[in-house]
Amino acid sequence: MTLLEQPDPINAAERVFRRGDDSAVLRISEADAEMVETVDIDPLSDEPMIVNMGPVHPSTHGVLRLVLEMQGEQVLRSKPVIGYLHTGMEKTGEQLSYLQGGTNVTRMDYASPLFNELVFSLATEELLGIEVPPRAQWIRTMMCELNRISSHMLFQATNGMDVGAVSMMLYGNRLREETLRILEKITGLRMNHNYIRPGGVAVDLHDGWREDIAGLMDLLPPLIDEFDELLTGQPIFRERLQGVGAINAEECLALGVTGPILRGSGYAWDLRRDMPYLNYDELDFDVIVGTYGDCFDRYAVRLNEARESIKIVQQCMEKMPTGDYRLQDKKVTPPPRARIDESMEALIHHFKIFTEGFKVPEGEVYVAVESPRGELGCYMVSDGGAHPYRMHIRAPSFVNLQTMPHMMQDALVADVVAIISSVDPVLGEVDR
Amino acid sequence: MTSLPLAVDPLFVGGVGLEEVLIVALKVGVAFAMLMVSVMLMIWFERKLHADMTNRMGPTITGPFGLLQTLADGIKLFFKEDLLPNDERGDSAIFRLAPYLTLIPAFLIFTVVPIGGDFDNADGKVSWWGNTTQLQIADPPVGILFVLALSSLAVYGIMLAGWSSGSKYPLFGSVRASAQMVSYEAALGLSLVAVLVKSGTLSTHDIVAGQADGWNWNLWMTGFIPFIVFLIASTAELNRPPFDLVEAEQEIVGGFHTEYSSIRFALFFLGEYMNVVTMSAIMVTLFFGGPDGPIPFFESFGWAWGILWFMLKVLAFCFTFVWFRAALPRFRYDQLMDLGWKLLIPLSLGWIVALVALDLAASEGWNRPLVAVICFAGLMLMGTLLNAAVQSGKRKRLAGEGFD
């Protein structure tokens, strides 16, 4: 094509680049996006460029794919494409018994697995109509807050990394590792613990857990303060995040956003305080809110939430009661291993629970907890059998992902990365 | 042939014979080997140091303290498949050429750097077997211009690499590279002017000679500001963090070298680290007196002491660059431009005026304190005005009014 010639009208391309459409969301099918790639556009024309960011990209937090319509470095519209990690976990959940379900849901949000187990267990328990012993409640609270610290530290690591502060990657992960070490000692695994189960928790806290956790609680605060030193006051870091990806509380509510993004925009909504579950009504902690709803506020909210979690864990340690770590109802929890050798009944119960599972009364239930990413809900329907008839997880990452196009409008490529990072999606949870 | 027009090396006075050729060949060989080894060590140094700063070990397996890690990486990359873009989308010929365009200037810049010599007690020249020579490969009278020219040339390598890849992320990197390097080239050049005004020469050898005896280092003679501007601008010129937008891994995957593999990628890597070493050497030459330093004993080997001091100073700068990388987040594209055009360039321009005014005051016998006060007031006034203009522009942009 010579330069003087009018470029061949790109029908398909014109169809997708609807000029004058100033919405933030790029409405283009993936097939069209691929087709536009092949269209021979006049190099001198100022047609926007379609850039596929992901699913394989260093900073899309897994396999998120973003189709960006770009004018130079500026994003005009964008479209998040998900599903690259879809493994049908909700459907799988229907094939597994309630006891096995924990291993399934724990793999959804792999950065905060205990919350998934918690919400699944709470839903099951509500259907069963059982009350777990107080010690189990407190263990669950404490473990979840430890998990929240590790998840927020992972955020600090990736957020620092995404704005180019490569050392933060290792500082954040170090703090996370220290926390995971304790979780591993208690649950046996670093991730995907399957520790919180219907009826209580899998095992009691080990001997010397107080020293271990107290040591961690002494170790963390000064290291978290290091983030303040290296990032919060750092001019380049502030420049990069302040005013980037701002979203206000009304928009958040309209999009169904929860968690640090909502709180960052100044709306104090925390299920732990507003709809208390476990023992949160007996604990003293602050709900951290931001002001501007930009990336910096979300960073600050998460950093300070980790500090609040430390406070909560310390309170849990003080208030930890003695007693059973799980319900001693033989229809729900298996008997202790030692009893199997002596008691025929115990053997039968053990066998029944691990082969057939326990039956759950008919009914449906929705339970929500505050995960590090927002409202994590579990909707469960039981038909009276040993498997859930339907299990749906309201994944906060999935809902929060909707904000991306709105935050990214008119942002630069560098901002796109900061925004993805500040939404902090876990793709395992998004796709499930 | 008594005098060569461009290379007035004392070695060639009295004609060029076999001895002279051998000496030049020796110097070239030594410089080449030194640079290659120093690049290898620089990569190791960066990895070790950054590991230290982030609670890691860094390379430990290959060789003592992991010293041979770079070599191992190089060999591995050499045996990797070499992928080229097809000619429909990219340009494989330019794609092949680009790595050399970054590598060769990095080599050539080093030729004008005096790496040793005794500038305190002698004129910095050494005598070997009756031949007087300088410890630098060449000393053209336009040495500094040569450095500037070559460092500008390095842009082409990066720009063409990104462009010829025929892929989008490299294109981003390439566009960023051209804008960034062109704007920081200006700041780099302007901060150099202060040095040139003080030294009154463009030859690197004479600049170093002018700084002999610690108190004459251009660092304090030019009042720190040009050095700071030069340090920032050269970091940007090297595409080192926090100015590594060109290859910003988190944003544009690998920038200009996204599509490069095998030995071509290794060449870029080599070029980048070689640039770090040579730019550190240039900074030492310009502001820190080059090989200047104390000579406690073995005075007849003063030149060897020079080499030692020179290397220590270069090492200090290499450390600084690694430190930048470990501590600082990356700039955004527009912030980078803001820093360059709205701060560094006006600052170095104003500083030149002030320096020249003070120089004039010294030679004309004016009242120096008064001139200094006037200069300072003028700088402050200009700074305030500029800031006001920038702020009003920002307000307009945020209000969406535009500039037309």
PDB file of C-alpha atoms in Angstrom, chain A residues 37 49-53 57-59 70 72-73 161-167 170-171 174 234 236-237 239-240 244 412 414-415 417, chain B residues 50 53-56 89 168-169 171-173 176 241-242 249-253 325-335 338 394:
ATOM      1  CA  GLU A  37      -3.850  -8.257  15.130  1.00  0.00           C
ATOM      2  CA  MET A  49      -3.506  -0.402  19.003  1.00  0.00           C
ATOM      3  CA  ILE A  50      -4.898  -3.541  20.576  1.00  0.00           C
ATOM      4  CA  VAL A  51      -2.443  -5.019  23.026  1.00  0.00           C
ATOM      5  CA  ASN A  52      -2.950  -8.370  24.616  1.00  0.00           C
ATOM      6  CA  MET A  53      -1.509  -8.224  28.077  1.00  0.00           C
ATOM      7  CA  HIS A  57       2.837 -11.721  31.411  1.00  0.00           C
ATOM      8  CA  PRO A  58       5.145 -11.115  34.380  1.00  0.00           C
ATOM      9  CA  SER A  59       2.735  -8.932  36.313  1.00  0.00           C
ATOM     10  CA  MET A  70      -4.068   1.808  23.510  1.00  0.00           C
ATOM     11  CA  GLY A  72       0.507   5.254  22.467  1.00  0.00           C
ATOM     12  CA  GLU A  73       1.121   4.452  26.095  1.00  0.00           C
ATOM     13  CA  MET A 161       7.715  -5.655  42.553  1.00  0.00           C
ATOM     14  CA  ASP A 162       5.133  -4.322  40.124  1.00  0.00           C
ATOM     15  CA  VAL A 163       6.125  -0.708  40.608  1.00  0.00           C
ATOM     16  CA  GLY A 164       9.730  -1.711  40.101  1.00  0.00           C
ATOM     17  CA  ALA A 165      11.010  -1.942  43.661  1.00  0.00           C
ATOM     18  CA  VAL A 166      12.420  -5.416  43.179  1.00  0.00           C
ATOM     19  CA  SER A 167      13.762  -5.752  46.699  1.00  0.00           C
ATOM     20  CA  LEU A 170      11.921 -10.461  48.794  1.00  0.00           C
ATOM     21  CA  TYR A 171      11.179  -8.414  51.894  1.00  0.00           C
ATOM     22  CA  ARG A 174      10.291 -13.077  53.787  1.00  0.00           C
ATOM     23  CA  GLN A 234       9.542   7.118  49.155  1.00  0.00           C
ATOM     24  CA  ILE A 236       8.939   7.829  43.573  1.00  0.00           C
ATOM     25  CA  PHE A 237       6.657   5.243  45.117  1.00  0.00           C
ATOM     26  CA  GLU A 239       4.243   9.474  42.709  1.00  0.00           C
ATOM     27  CA  ARG A 240       3.622   6.104  41.146  1.00  0.00           C
ATOM     28  CA  VAL A 244      -3.603   6.241  40.159  1.00  0.00           C
ATOM     29  CA  LEU A 412      -0.513   4.524  31.255  1.00  0.00           C
ATOM     30  CA  ALA A 414       2.883   1.485  34.054  1.00  0.00           C
ATOM     31  CA  ASP A 415      -0.334   2.403  35.861  1.00  0.00           C
ATOM     32  CA  VAL A 417       0.440  -2.807  36.257  1.00  0.00           C
TER      33      VAL A 417
ATOM     34  CA  HIS B  50      21.594  -7.312  45.467  1.00  0.00           C
ATOM     35  CA  MET B  53      20.599  -6.480  50.338  1.00  0.00           C
ATOM     36  CA  THR B  54      17.584  -8.771  50.140  1.00  0.00           C
ATOM     37  CA  ASN B  55      18.541 -11.576  52.531  1.00  0.00           C
ATOM     38  CA  ARG B  56      19.651 -13.974  49.838  1.00  0.00           C
ATOM     39  CA  ARG B  89       6.540  -8.277  10.733  1.00  0.00           C
ATOM     40  CA  LYS B 168       4.319  -4.746  20.454  1.00  0.00           C
ATOM     41  CA  TYR B 169       6.117  -4.774  23.761  1.00  0.00           C
ATOM     42  CA  LEU B 171       7.969  -1.398  20.206  1.00  0.00           C
ATOM     43  CA  PHE B 172       6.899   0.206  23.472  1.00  0.00           C
ATOM     44  CA  GLY B 173      10.408  -0.250  24.763  1.00  0.00           C
ATOM     45  CA  ARG B 176      10.406   4.788  25.377  1.00  0.00           C
ATOM     46  CA  PRO B 241      16.747   1.298  37.670  1.00  0.00           C
ATOM     47  CA  PRO B 242      14.973   3.508  38.641  1.00  0.00           C
ATOM     48  CA  GLU B 249      10.001  -6.273  33.050  1.00  0.00           C
ATOM     49  CA  GLN B 250       6.811  -5.779  35.023  1.00  0.00           C
ATOM     50  CA  GLU B 251       5.242  -3.536  32.417  1.00  0.00           C
ATOM     51  CA  ILE B 252       6.455  -4.409  28.963  1.00  0.00           C
ATOM     52  CA  VAL B 253       7.850  -7.865  29.653  1.00  0.00           C
ATOM     53  CA  ARG B 325      18.348  -0.841  41.788  1.00  0.00           C
ATOM     54  CA  ALA B 326      17.815  -2.423  45.169  1.00  0.00           C
ATOM     55  CA  ALA B 327      16.251   0.607  46.812  1.00  0.00           C
ATOM     56  CA  LEU B 328      14.175   2.522  44.306  1.00  0.00           C
ATOM     57  CA  PRO B 329      10.882   1.869  42.518  1.00  0.00           C
ATOM     58  CA  ARG B 330      10.691   2.619  38.829  1.00  0.00           C
ATOM     59  CA  PHE B 331       9.611   5.976  37.433  1.00  0.00           C
ATOM     60  CA  ARG B 332       6.610   6.243  35.204  1.00  0.00           C
ATOM     61  CA  TYR B 333       7.137   7.488  31.673  1.00  0.00           C
ATOM     62  CA  ASP B 334       5.689  10.983  32.227  1.00  0.00           C
ATOM     63  CA  GLN B 335       7.410  11.376  35.590  1.00  0.00           C
ATOM     64  CA  ASP B 338       9.140  15.689  34.075  1.00  0.00           C
ATOM     65  CA  LYS B 394      -0.539  20.709  35.598  1.00  0.00           C
TER      66      LYS B 394
END
